[in-house]
PDB file of N, CA and C in Angstrom:
ATOM      1  N   MET H  16      34.394 -41.994  50.981  1.00 53.00           N
ATOM      2  CA  MET H  16      33.348 -41.844  51.274  1.00 53.00           C
ATOM      3  C   MET H  16      32.784 -40.469  50.367  1.00 53.00           C
ATOM      4  N   ASP H  17      31.477 -41.052  49.955  1.00 64.00           N
ATOM      5  CA  ASP H  17      30.939 -39.782  48.724  1.00 64.00           C
ATOM      6  C   ASP H  17      30.916 -38.193  49.359  1.00 64.00           C
ATOM      7  N   ASN H  18      31.071 -37.361  48.557  1.00 68.00           N
ATOM      8  CA  ASN H  18      31.487 -36.043  48.459  1.00 68.00           C
ATOM      9  C   ASN H  18      29.860 -35.624  49.027  1.00 68.00           C
ATOM     10  N   PRO H  19      29.394 -35.342  49.972  1.00 65.00           N
ATOM     11  CA  PRO H  19      28.236 -34.571  50.261  1.00 65.00           C
ATOM     12  C   PRO H  19      28.208 -33.188  49.368  1.00 65.00           C
ATOM     13  N   ASN H  20      28.945 -32.454  48.301  1.00 72.00           N
ATOM     14  CA  ASN H  20      29.034 -31.327  48.165  1.00 72.00           C
ATOM     15  C   ASN H  20      28.325 -31.729  46.406  1.00 72.00           C
ATOM     16  N   ASP H  21      28.438 -33.432  46.139  1.00 89.00           N
ATOM     17  CA  ASP H  21      28.009 -33.777  44.781  1.00 89.00           C
ATOM     18  C   ASP H  21      26.556 -33.592  44.679  1.00 89.00           C
ATOM     19  N   VAL H  22      25.778 -33.929  45.682  1.00 91.00           N
ATOM     20  CA  VAL H  22      24.126 -33.499  45.362  1.00 91.00           C
ATOM     21  C   VAL H  22      23.402 -32.485  46.800  1.00 91.00           C
ATOM     22  N   CYS H  23      22.795 -31.262  45.878  1.00 92.00           N
ATOM     23  CA  CYS H  23      21.952 -30.600  46.012  1.00 92.00           C
ATOM     24  C   CYS H  23      20.355 -30.710  46.212  1.00 92.00           C
ATOM     25  N   ILE H  24      19.994 -29.688  46.612  1.00 93.00           N
ATOM     26  CA  ILE H  24      18.485 -29.763  46.644  1.00 93.00           C
ATOM     27  C   ILE H  24      18.380 -28.518  45.741  1.00 93.00           C
ATOM     28  N   ASN H  25      17.336 -28.842  44.725  1.00 89.00           N
ATOM     29  CA  ASN H  25      17.496 -27.642  43.894  1.00 89.00           C
ATOM     30  C   ASN H  25      15.704 -26.962  44.051  1.00 89.00           C
ATOM     31  N   LEU H  26      15.816 -25.702  43.261  1.00 88.00           N
ATOM     32  CA  LEU H  26      14.718 -24.638  43.761  1.00 88.00           C
ATOM     33  C   LEU H  26      13.036 -25.200  43.861  1.00 88.00           C
ATOM     34  N   ALA H  27      13.024 -26.254  42.805  1.00 88.00           N
ATOM     35  CA  ALA H  27      11.470 -26.772  43.176  1.00 88.00           C
ATOM     36  C   ALA H  27      11.696 -28.249  44.523  1.00 88.00           C
ATOM     37  N   GLY H  28      13.234 -28.216  45.371  1.00 92.00           N
ATOM     38  CA  GLY H  28      12.496 -29.455  46.201  1.00 92.00           C
ATOM     39  C   GLY H  28      13.640 -31.072  45.424  1.00 92.00           C
ATOM     40  N   PHE H  29      13.744 -30.964  44.891  1.00 91.00           N
ATOM     41  CA  PHE H  29      13.824 -32.057  44.084  1.00 91.00           C
ATOM     42  C   PHE H  29      16.031 -32.081  44.184  1.00 91.00           C
ATOM     43  N   ARG H  30      16.741 -33.444  44.331  1.00 94.00           N
ATOM     44  CA  ARG H  30      17.916 -33.863  44.422  1.00 94.00           C
ATOM     45  C   ARG H  30      18.289 -33.762  42.879  1.00 94.00           C
ATOM     46  N   GLU H  31      19.415 -33.228  43.091  1.00 96.00           N
ATOM     47  CA  GLU H  31      20.144 -33.215  41.701  1.00 96.00           C
ATOM     48  C   GLU H  31      21.475 -33.226  41.800  1.00 96.00           C
ATOM     49  N   ASN H  32      22.831 -33.112  40.845  1.00 97.00           N
ATOM     50  CA  ASN H  32      23.450 -33.355  40.803  1.00 97.00           C
ATOM     51  C   ASN H  32      24.362 -31.848  40.685  1.00 97.00           C
ATOM     52  N   ALA H  33      24.914 -31.483  41.496  1.00 96.00           N
ATOM     53  CA  ALA H  33      25.256 -30.189  42.273  1.00 96.00           C
ATOM     54  C   ALA H  33      26.709 -29.722  40.938  1.00 96.00           C
ATOM     55  N   LYS H  34      27.281 -30.585  40.812  1.00 96.00           N
ATOM     56  CA  LYS H  34      29.104 -30.426  39.938  1.00 96.00           C
ATOM     57  C   LYS H  34      28.074 -30.582  38.664  1.00 96.00           C
ATOM     58  N   TYR H  35      27.591 -31.064  38.152  1.00 97.00           N
ATOM     59  CA  TYR H  35      27.242 -31.245  36.649  1.00 97.00           C
ATOM     60  C   TYR H  35      25.375 -31.418  36.962  1.00 97.00           C
ATOM     61  N   PRO H  36      25.036 -30.622  37.261  1.00 96.00           N
ATOM     62  CA  PRO H  36      23.622 -30.054  37.165  1.00 96.00           C
ATOM     63  C   PRO H  36      22.870 -30.338  35.827  1.00 96.00           C
ATOM     64  N   PRO H  37      21.349 -30.536  35.786  1.00 96.00           N
ATOM     65  CA  PRO H  37      20.668 -30.197  34.592  1.00 96.00           C
ATOM     66  C   PRO H  37      20.707 -29.112  34.187  1.00 96.00           C
ATOM     67  N   ASN H  38      20.475 -28.640  32.527  1.00 96.00           N
ATOM     68  CA  ASN H  38      20.413 -27.646  31.871  1.00 96.00           C
ATOM     69  C   ASN H  38      18.929 -27.609  30.818  1.00 96.00           C
ATOM     70  N   TYR H  39      18.323 -27.485  31.846  1.00 94.00           N
ATOM     71  CA  TYR H  39      16.789 -27.348  31.069  1.00 94.00           C
ATOM     72  C   TYR H  39      16.725 -26.090  29.837  1.00 94.00           C
ATOM     73  N   GLU H  40      17.078 -25.511  29.790  1.00 96.00           N
ATOM     74  CA  GLU H  40      16.641 -23.733  29.284  1.00 96.00           C
ATOM     75  C   GLU H  40      17.675 -24.821  27.962  1.00 96.00           C
ATOM     76  N   LYS H  41      19.119 -25.375  27.783  1.00 97.00           N
ATOM     77  CA  LYS H  41      19.771 -25.749  26.711  1.00 97.00           C
ATOM     78  C   LYS H  41      19.814 -27.050  26.472  1.00 97.00           C
ATOM     79  N   TYR H  42      19.050 -27.918  26.974  1.00 97.00           N
ATOM     80  CA  TYR H  42      18.271 -29.640  26.955  1.00 97.00           C
ATOM     81  C   TYR H  42      17.185 -29.742  26.508  1.00 97.00           C
ATOM     82  N   GLY H  43      16.637 -28.889  26.873  1.00 95.00           N
ATOM     83  CA  GLY H  43      14.832 -29.400  27.432  1.00 95.00           C
ATOM     84  C   GLY H  43      14.695 -30.387  28.173  1.00 95.00           C
ATOM     85  N   ASP H  44      12.915 -31.263  28.190  1.00 93.00           N
ATOM     86  CA  ASP H  44      13.009 -32.077  29.089  1.00 93.00           C
ATOM     87  C   ASP H  44      13.068 -33.422  29.136  1.00 93.00           C
ATOM     88  N   GLU H  45      13.466 -34.070  27.645  1.00 94.00           N
ATOM     89  CA  GLU H  45      13.825 -35.077  27.025  1.00 94.00           C
ATOM     90  C   GLU H  45      14.846 -36.149  27.982  1.00 94.00           C
ATOM     91  N   TYR H  46      15.795 -35.389  28.266  1.00 96.00           N
ATOM     92  CA  TYR H  46      16.425 -36.115  29.266  1.00 96.00           C
ATOM     93  C   TYR H  46      16.790 -35.644  30.920  1.00 96.00           C
ATOM     94  N   TYR H  47      15.844 -35.281  31.028  1.00 94.00           N
ATOM     95  CA  TYR H  47      15.908 -34.440  32.379  1.00 94.00           C
ATOM     96  C   TYR H  47      16.751 -33.020  32.306  1.00 94.00           C
ATOM     97  N   GLY H  48      16.760 -32.794  31.324  1.00 96.00           N
ATOM     98  CA  GLY H  48      18.168 -31.077  31.440  1.00 96.00           C
ATOM     99  C   GLY H  48      19.424 -31.533  31.167  1.00 96.00           C
ATOM    100  N   TYR H  49      19.580 -32.636  30.074  1.00 97.00           N
ATOM    101  CA  TYR H  49      21.020 -33.710  30.138  1.00 97.00           C
ATOM    102  C   TYR H  49      20.628 -33.494  28.998  1.00 97.00           C
ATOM    103  N   LYS H  50      22.250 -33.392  28.114  1.00 97.00           N
ATOM    104  CA  LYS H  50      22.438 -33.736  26.494  1.00 97.00           C
ATOM    105  C   LYS H  50      22.035 -35.113  25.890  1.00 97.00           C
ATOM    106  N   ASN H  51      22.124 -35.628  26.618  1.00 97.00           N
ATOM    107  CA  ASN H  51      21.511 -37.114  26.058  1.00 97.00           C
ATOM    108  C   ASN H  51      21.419 -38.174  27.028  1.00 97.00           C
ATOM    109  N   ALA H  52      21.163 -39.596  26.762  1.00 97.00           N
ATOM    110  CA  ALA H  52      20.529 -40.556  27.925  1.00 97.00           C
ATOM    111  C   ALA H  52      22.064 -41.332  28.520  1.00 97.00           C
ATOM    112  N   ALA H  53      22.851 -41.242  28.024  1.00 98.00           N
ATOM    113  CA  ALA H  53      24.338 -41.180  28.658  1.00 98.00           C
ATOM    114  C   ALA H  53      24.746 -40.272  30.002  1.00 98.00           C
ATOM    115  N   GLU H  54      24.473 -39.209  29.745  1.00 98.00           N
ATOM    116  CA  GLU H  54      24.511 -38.049  30.387  1.00 98.00           C
ATOM    117  C   GLU H  54      23.168 -38.185  31.941  1.00 98.00           C
ATOM    118  N   GLU H  55      22.516 -38.540  31.330  1.00 98.00           N
ATOM    119  CA  GLU H  55      21.100 -38.415  32.230  1.00 98.00           C
ATOM    120  C   GLU H  55      21.603 -39.671  33.377  1.00 98.00           C
ATOM    121  N   VAL H  56      22.026 -40.497  33.231  1.00 98.00           N
ATOM    122  CA  VAL H  56      21.951 -41.794  33.473  1.00 98.00           C
ATOM    123  C   VAL H  56      23.021 -41.924  34.479  1.00 98.00           C
ATOM    124  N   LEU H  57      24.609 -40.869  34.200  1.00 98.00           N
ATOM    125  CA  LEU H  57      25.462 -40.852  34.772  1.00 98.00           C
ATOM    126  C   LEU H  57      25.483 -40.074  35.594  1.00 98.00           C
ATOM    127  N   PHE H  58      24.567 -38.621  35.334  1.00 98.00           N
ATOM    128  CA  PHE H  58      25.095 -37.575  36.045  1.00 98.00           C
ATOM    129  C   PHE H  58      23.936 -37.594  36.917  1.00 98.00           C
ATOM    130  N   TYR H  59      22.842 -38.048  36.939  1.00 97.00           N
ATOM    131  CA  TYR H  59      21.284 -38.345  37.619  1.00 97.00           C
ATOM    132  C   TYR H  59      21.675 -39.528  38.345  1.00 97.00           C
ATOM    133  N   ASP H  60      21.279 -39.981  37.595  1.00 97.00           N
ATOM    134  CA  ASP H  60      20.698 -41.557  38.197  1.00 97.00           C
ATOM    135  C   ASP H  60      21.734 -42.651  39.176  1.00 97.00           C
ATOM    136  N   TYR H  61      23.082 -42.603  38.151  1.00 97.00           N
ATOM    137  CA  TYR H  61      24.011 -43.142  39.231  1.00 97.00           C
ATOM    138  C   TYR H  61      24.497 -42.074  39.988  1.00 97.00           C
ATOM    139  N   ALA H  62      24.635 -40.928  39.556  1.00 96.00           N
ATOM    140  CA  ALA H  62      25.030 -39.772  40.666  1.00 96.00           C
ATOM    141  C   ALA H  62      24.751 -39.557  42.171  1.00 96.00           C
ATOM    142  N   VAL H  63      23.371 -39.248  41.567  1.00 96.00           N
ATOM    143  CA  VAL H  63      22.354 -38.843  42.884  1.00 96.00           C
ATOM    144  C   VAL H  63      21.711 -39.362  43.020  1.00 96.00           C
ATOM    145  N   GLN H  64      20.872 -40.584  42.151  1.00 95.00           N
ATOM    146  CA  GLN H  64      20.034 -41.393  42.609  1.00 95.00           C
ATOM    147  C   GLN H  64      20.415 -42.986  43.213  1.00 95.00           C
ATOM    148  N   ASN H  65      21.840 -42.785  43.011  1.00 95.00           N
ATOM    149  CA  ASN H  65      22.399 -44.174  43.304  1.00 95.00           C
ATOM    150  C   ASN H  65      21.857 -45.424  42.861  1.00 95.00           C
ATOM    151  N   TYR H  66      21.948 -45.562  41.788  1.00 97.00           N
ATOM    152  CA  TYR H  66      21.657 -46.403  40.551  1.00 97.00           C
ATOM    153  C   TYR H  66      22.751 -47.028  40.599  1.00 97.00           C
ATOM    154  N   ASP H  67      22.686 -48.551  40.355  1.00 98.00           N
ATOM    155  CA  ASP H  67      23.754 -49.172  39.345  1.00 98.00           C
ATOM    156  C   ASP H  67      23.660 -49.001  38.248  1.00 98.00           C
ATOM    157  N   ALA H  68      24.784 -49.045  37.166  1.00 98.00           N
ATOM    158  CA  ALA H  68      24.690 -48.829  35.496  1.00 98.00           C
ATOM    159  C   ALA H  68      25.254 -49.188  34.805  1.00 98.00           C
ATOM    160  N   GLN H  69      25.389 -49.616  33.910  1.00 98.00           N
ATOM    161  CA  GLN H  69      26.250 -50.249  32.534  1.00 98.00           C
ATOM    162  C   GLN H  69      26.001 -49.356  31.604  1.00 98.00           C
ATOM    163  N   PHE H  70      27.174 -49.661  30.474  1.00 98.00           N
ATOM    164  CA  PHE H  70      27.193 -49.200  29.196  1.00 98.00           C
ATOM    165  C   PHE H  70      27.841 -49.713  28.909  1.00 98.00           C
ATOM    166  N   VAL H  71      27.966 -49.541  27.159  1.00 98.00           N
ATOM    167  CA  VAL H  71      29.054 -50.649  26.286  1.00 98.00           C
ATOM    168  C   VAL H  71      29.942 -49.506  25.485  1.00 98.00           C
ATOM    169  N   TYR H  72      31.259 -49.757  25.288  1.00 98.00           N
ATOM    170  CA  TYR H  72      32.282 -48.845  24.812  1.00 98.00           C
ATOM    171  C   TYR H  72      32.831 -50.050  23.657  1.00 98.00           C
ATOM    172  N   LYS H  73      32.696 -49.413  22.828  1.00 98.00           N
ATOM    173  CA  LYS H  73      33.233 -50.432  21.909  1.00 98.00           C
ATOM    174  C   LYS H  73      32.875 -51.738  21.758  1.00 98.00           C
ATOM    175  N   GLY H  74      31.810 -52.191  21.864  1.00 98.00           N
ATOM    176  CA  GLY H  74      31.849 -53.588  22.270  1.00 98.00           C
ATOM    177  C   GLY H  74      31.597 -54.365  23.390  1.00 98.00           C
ATOM    178  N   LYS H  75      32.000 -53.770  24.244  1.00 98.00           N
ATOM    179  CA  LYS H  75      32.792 -54.270  25.689  1.00 98.00           C
ATOM    180  C   LYS H  75      31.903 -53.629  27.043  1.00 98.00           C
ATOM    181  N   THR H  76      31.010 -54.293  27.463  1.00 98.00           N
ATOM    182  CA  THR H  76      29.874 -54.034  28.510  1.00 98.00           C
ATOM    183  C   THR H  76      30.565 -53.800  29.698  1.00 98.00           C
ATOM    184  N   TYR H  77      30.468 -52.042  30.854  1.00 98.00           N
ATOM    185  CA  TYR H  77      31.122 -51.973  31.792  1.00 98.00           C
ATOM    186  C   TYR H  77      29.957 -52.023  32.783  1.00 98.00           C
ATOM    187  N   TYR H  78      30.206 -52.352  34.031  1.00 98.00           N
ATOM    188  CA  TYR H  78      29.207 -52.153  35.176  1.00 98.00           C
ATOM    189  C   TYR H  78      29.633 -51.154  36.248  1.00 98.00           C
ATOM    190  N   LEU H  79      28.942 -50.175  36.554  1.00 98.00           N
ATOM    191  CA  LEU H  79      29.174 -49.134  37.267  1.00 98.00           C
ATOM    192  C   LEU H  79      28.207 -49.817  38.825  1.00 98.00           C
ATOM    193  N   LEU H  80      28.919 -49.654  40.142  1.00 98.00           N
ATOM    194  CA  LEU H  80      28.552 -50.173  41.559  1.00 98.00           C
ATOM    195  C   LEU H  80      28.543 -48.710  42.077  1.00 98.00           C
ATOM    196  N   ARG H  81      26.935 -48.423  42.752  1.00 96.00           N
ATOM    197  CA  ARG H  81      26.823 -47.458  44.321  1.00 96.00           C
ATOM    198  C   ARG H  81      26.755 -48.358  45.060  1.00 96.00           C
ATOM    199  N   HIS H  82      27.506 -48.029  46.068  1.00 87.00           N
ATOM    200  CA  HIS H  82      27.940 -48.233  47.157  1.00 87.00           C
ATOM    201  C   HIS H  82      27.569 -47.404  48.414  1.00 87.00           C
ATOM    202  N   GLU H  83      27.199 -47.722  49.254  1.00 82.00           N
ATOM    203  CA  GLU H  83      27.405 -46.362  50.209  1.00 82.00           C
ATOM    204  C   GLU H  83      28.818 -46.225  50.839  1.00 82.00           C
ATOM    205  N   GLY H  84      29.318 -44.562  50.374  1.00 88.00           N
ATOM    206  CA  GLY H  84      30.076 -44.181  50.880  1.00 88.00           C
ATOM    207  C   GLY H  84      31.324 -44.297  49.521  1.00 88.00           C
ATOM    208  N   HIS H  85      30.707 -45.209  48.418  1.00 96.00           N
ATOM    209  CA  HIS H  85      31.733 -45.395  47.434  1.00 96.00           C
ATOM    210  C   HIS H  85      30.909 -45.838  46.005  1.00 96.00           C
ATOM    211  N   ALA H  86      31.524 -45.364  44.812  1.00 97.00           N
ATOM    212  CA  ALA H  86      31.557 -46.239  43.288  1.00 97.00           C
ATOM    213  C   ALA H  86      32.730 -46.675  43.044  1.00 97.00           C
ATOM    214  N   SER H  87      32.095 -47.839  41.805  1.00 98.00           N
ATOM    215  CA  SER H  87      33.275 -48.512  41.716  1.00 98.00           C
ATOM    216  C   SER H  87      32.702 -49.258  40.604  1.00 98.00           C
ATOM    217  N   VAL H  88      33.754 -49.813  39.681  1.00 98.00           N
ATOM    218  CA  VAL H  88      33.799 -50.143  38.219  1.00 98.00           C
ATOM    219  C   VAL H  88      33.796 -51.527  38.992  1.00 98.00           C
ATOM    220  N   CYS H  89      33.039 -52.528  38.626  1.00 98.00           N
ATOM    221  CA  CYS H  89      32.749 -54.429  39.159  1.00 98.00           C
ATOM    222  C   CYS H  89      32.724 -54.687  37.644  1.00 98.00           C
ATOM    223  N   ASP H  90      31.977 -56.562  38.054  1.00 98.00           N
ATOM    224  CA  ASP H  90      31.972 -57.337  37.211  1.00 98.00           C
ATOM    225  C   ASP H  90      30.671 -57.392  37.147  1.00 98.00           C
ATOM    226  N   GLU H  91      30.133 -57.892  36.115  1.00 97.00           N
ATOM    227  CA  GLU H  91      28.495 -58.103  36.001  1.00 97.00           C
ATOM    228  C   GLU H  91      27.552 -58.499  37.051  1.00 97.00           C
ATOM    229  N   HIS H  92      28.385 -59.254  37.496  1.00 97.00           N
ATOM    230  CA  HIS H  92      27.482 -59.547  39.090  1.00 97.00           C
ATOM    231  C   HIS H  92      27.565 -58.642  40.039  1.00 97.00           C
ATOM    232  N   PHE H  93      28.003 -58.184  39.591  1.00 95.00           N
ATOM    233  CA  PHE H  93      28.468 -56.376  40.618  1.00 95.00           C
ATOM    234  C   PHE H  93      28.910 -57.206  42.170  1.00 95.00           C
ATOM    235  N   THR H  94      30.025 -57.927  42.321  1.00 95.00           N
ATOM    236  CA  THR H  94      30.219 -59.148  43.479  1.00 95.00           C
ATOM    237  C   THR H  94      32.117 -58.770  43.797  1.00 95.00           C
ATOM    238  N   LYS H  95      32.470 -58.424  42.374  1.00 97.00           N
ATOM    239  CA  LYS H  95      34.101 -57.899  42.214  1.00 97.00           C
ATOM    240  C   LYS H  95      34.022 -56.757  41.950  1.00 97.00           C
ATOM    241  N   GLU H  96      34.983 -56.188  42.911  1.00 97.00           N
ATOM    242  CA  GLU H  96      34.648 -54.135  42.201  1.00 97.00           C
ATOM    243  C   GLU H  96      36.564 -54.117  42.162  1.00 97.00           C
ATOM    244  N   TYR H  97      36.585 -53.920  40.903  1.00 98.00           N
ATOM    245  CA  TYR H  97      37.921 -53.612  40.217  1.00 98.00           C
ATOM    246  C   TYR H  97      38.952 -52.519  40.531  1.00 98.00           C
ATOM    247  N   GLN H  98      37.743 -50.796  40.608  1.00 98.00           N
ATOM    248  CA  GLN H  98      38.396 -49.838  40.753  1.00 98.00           C
ATOM    249  C   GLN H  98      37.232 -49.213  41.569  1.00 98.00           C
ATOM    250  N   ILE H  99      37.706 -48.870  43.012  1.00 98.00           N
ATOM    251  CA  ILE H  99      36.952 -47.732  43.854  1.00 98.00           C
ATOM    252  C   ILE H  99      37.082 -46.301  43.602  1.00 98.00           C
ATOM    253  N   PHE H 100      36.401 -45.355  43.670  1.00 97.00           N
ATOM    254  CA  PHE H 100      36.406 -43.949  44.142  1.00 97.00           C
ATOM    255  C   PHE H 100      35.593 -43.490  45.186  1.00 97.00           C
ATOM    256  N   PRO H 101      36.270 -42.767  45.327  1.00 96.00           N
ATOM    257  CA  PRO H 101      35.311 -42.207  46.925  1.00 96.00           C
ATOM    258  C   PRO H 101      33.755 -41.319  46.448  1.00 96.00           C
ATOM    259  N   SER H 102      33.734 -41.253  44.769  1.00 96.00           N
ATOM    260  CA  SER H 102      32.546 -40.452  44.996  1.00 96.00           C
ATOM    261  C   SER H 102      32.017 -40.970  43.164  1.00 96.00           C
ATOM    262  N   ALA H 103      30.892 -41.396  43.092  1.00 97.00           N
ATOM    263  CA  ALA H 103      30.296 -41.363  41.666  1.00 97.00           C
ATOM    264  C   ALA H 103      30.688 -40.275  40.269  1.00 97.00           C
ATOM    265  N   ASN H 104      30.980 -38.925  41.165  1.00 97.00           N
ATOM    266  CA  ASN H 104      31.496 -38.169  40.112  1.00 97.00           C
ATOM    267  C   ASN H 104      33.102 -38.369  39.933  1.00 97.00           C
ATOM    268  N   GLU H 105      33.543 -38.596  40.811  1.00 97.00           N
ATOM    269  CA  GLU H 105      34.733 -38.968  41.112  1.00 97.00           C
ATOM    270  C   GLU H 105      35.122 -40.226  40.171  1.00 97.00           C
ATOM    271  N   LEU H 106      34.395 -40.729  40.389  1.00 98.00           N
ATOM    272  CA  LEU H 106      34.649 -42.406  38.887  1.00 98.00           C
ATOM    273  C   LEU H 106      33.986 -41.692  37.501  1.00 98.00           C
ATOM    274  N   ILE H 107      33.274 -41.297  37.639  1.00 98.00           N
ATOM    275  CA  ILE H 107      33.105 -40.090  35.916  1.00 98.00           C
ATOM    276  C   ILE H 107      34.477 -39.624  35.480  1.00 98.00           C
ATOM    277  N   GLU H 108      34.823 -38.678  36.428  1.00 98.00           N
ATOM    278  CA  GLU H 108      35.705 -38.081  36.039  1.00 98.00           C
ATOM    279  C   GLU H 108      37.236 -38.459  35.888  1.00 98.00           C
ATOM    280  N   GLN H 109      37.558 -39.792  36.206  1.00 98.00           N
ATOM    281  CA  GLN H 109      39.192 -40.298  36.964  1.00 98.00           C
ATOM    282  C   GLN H 109      38.835 -41.801  36.074  1.00 98.00           C
ATOM    283  N   PHE H 110      37.637 -42.684  36.018  1.00 98.00           N
ATOM    284  CA  PHE H 110      38.016 -43.787  35.594  1.00 98.00           C
ATOM    285  C   PHE H 110      38.322 -43.479  33.981  1.00 98.00           C
ATOM    286  N   THR H 111      39.476 -44.518  33.277  1.00 98.00           N
ATOM    287  CA  THR H 111      39.802 -44.278  31.851  1.00 98.00           C
ATOM    288  C   THR H 111      39.511 -45.539  31.229  1.00 98.00           C
ATOM    289  N   ILE H 112      39.234 -45.610  30.165  1.00 98.00           N
ATOM    290  CA  ILE H 112      39.291 -46.707  29.242  1.00 98.00           C
ATOM    291  C   ILE H 112      39.652 -46.053  28.119  1.00 98.00           C
ATOM    292  N   ASP H 113      40.939 -46.841  27.765  1.00 97.00           N
ATOM    293  CA  ASP H 113      41.810 -46.455  26.202  1.00 97.00           C
ATOM    294  C   ASP H 113      42.544 -45.581  26.551  1.00 97.00           C
ATOM    295  N   GLY H 114      43.179 -44.803  27.745  1.00 98.00           N
ATOM    296  CA  GLY H 114      43.498 -43.636  28.586  1.00 98.00           C
ATOM    297  C   GLY H 114      42.839 -42.513  28.412  1.00 98.00           C
ATOM    298  N   LYS H 115      41.330 -42.334  28.014  1.00 98.00           N
ATOM    299  CA  LYS H 115      40.456 -41.298  28.321  1.00 98.00           C
ATOM    300  C   LYS H 115      39.818 -41.402  29.384  1.00 98.00           C
ATOM    301  N   PRO H 116      39.698 -40.340  30.312  1.00 98.00           N
ATOM    302  CA  PRO H 116      38.799 -40.426  31.095  1.00 98.00           C
ATOM    303  C   PRO H 116      37.193 -40.615  30.553  1.00 98.00           C
ATOM    304  N   LEU H 117      36.294 -41.251  31.715  1.00 98.00           N
ATOM    305  CA  LEU H 117      35.023 -41.582  31.403  1.00 98.00           C
ATOM    306  C   LEU H 117      34.477 -40.320  30.655  1.00 98.00           C
ATOM    307  N   ILE H 118      34.032 -39.234  31.296  1.00 98.00           N
ATOM    308  CA  ILE H 118      33.452 -37.933  31.364  1.00 98.00           C
ATOM    309  C   ILE H 118      33.864 -37.804  29.704  1.00 98.00           C
ATOM    310  N   GLU H 119      35.342 -37.823  29.154  1.00 98.00           N
ATOM    311  CA  GLU H 119      35.506 -37.425  27.678  1.00 98.00           C
ATOM    312  C   GLU H 119      34.531 -38.654  26.640  1.00 98.00           C
ATOM    313  N   LEU H 120      34.049 -39.599  27.215  1.00 98.00           N
ATOM    314  CA  LEU H 120      33.760 -40.667  26.233  1.00 98.00           C
ATOM    315  C   LEU H 120      32.402 -40.573  26.663  1.00 98.00           C
ATOM    316  N   ILE H 121      31.506 -39.558  26.971  1.00 98.00           N
ATOM    317  CA  ILE H 121      30.036 -39.574  27.154  1.00 98.00           C
ATOM    318  C   ILE H 121      29.083 -39.747  25.760  1.00 98.00           C
ATOM    319  N   ASP H 122      29.661 -38.984  24.857  1.00 97.00           N
ATOM    320  CA  ASP H 122      28.694 -39.093  23.748  1.00 97.00           C
ATOM    321  C   ASP H 122      29.327 -40.376  22.973  1.00 97.00           C
ATOM    322  N   GLU H 123      30.134 -41.074  23.541  1.00 98.00           N
ATOM    323  CA  GLU H 123      30.454 -42.413  22.710  1.00 98.00           C
ATOM    324  C   GLU H 123      29.811 -44.175  23.170  1.00 98.00           C
ATOM    325  N   LEU H 124      28.957 -43.348  23.787  1.00 98.00           N
ATOM    326  CA  LEU H 124      28.944 -44.906  24.906  1.00 98.00           C
ATOM    327  C   LEU H 124      27.900 -45.038  24.086  1.00 98.00           C
ATOM    328  N   GLU H 125      27.472 -46.594  24.576  1.00 98.00           N
ATOM    329  CA  GLU H 125      26.020 -47.052  23.812  1.00 98.00           C
ATOM    330  C   GLU H 125      25.267 -47.720  24.982  1.00 98.00           C
ATOM    331  N   ASP H 126      24.085 -47.965  24.575  1.00 98.00           N
ATOM    332  CA  ASP H 126      23.122 -48.929  25.499  1.00 98.00           C
ATOM    333  C   ASP H 126      23.476 -48.185  27.100  1.00 98.00           C
ATOM    334  N   VAL H 127      23.484 -47.186  27.597  1.00 98.00           N
ATOM    335  CA  VAL H 127      23.981 -46.115  28.729  1.00 98.00           C
ATOM    336  C   VAL H 127      22.360 -46.905  29.736  1.00 98.00           C
ATOM    337  N   GLU H 128      22.393 -47.786  30.580  1.00 98.00           N
ATOM    338  CA  GLU H 128      21.139 -48.100  31.348  1.00 98.00           C
ATOM    339  C   GLU H 128      21.451 -47.803  33.080  1.00 98.00           C
ATOM    340  N   PRO H 129      20.240 -47.746  33.810  1.00 97.00           N
ATOM    341  CA  PRO H 129      20.516 -47.625  35.153  1.00 97.00           C
ATOM    342  C   PRO H 129      20.075 -48.908  35.312  1.00 97.00           C
ATOM    343  N   ILE H 130      20.737 -49.597  36.182  1.00 94.00           N
ATOM    344  CA  ILE H 130      20.134 -51.109  36.690  1.00 94.00           C
ATOM    345  C   ILE H 130      19.325 -51.102  38.070  1.00 94.00           C
TER     346      ILE H 130
END
């Protein structure tokens, strides 16, 4: 089940990632307060807006599914879930590629897009 503490309402009345909030002062508006497009997609589009997402790492495409109550790594058709996590933030923190958690690889990801 998704952690209800992962999403909060900011002072402007918009939903945002409570654990990984945007920082407009540091990063500006280009990626809605995030350092790059990958952070924007993972921390906002995927974790807050509940969009599915995809990215490429070392030539391989990965697919992330947002489903009511959980987040998962799945196949390209979004029909088979390979790894399931209680929330999107937990997937970002715990899903590993080449022995490293996704959160540590964000700057190396390519073609990160919400679907």
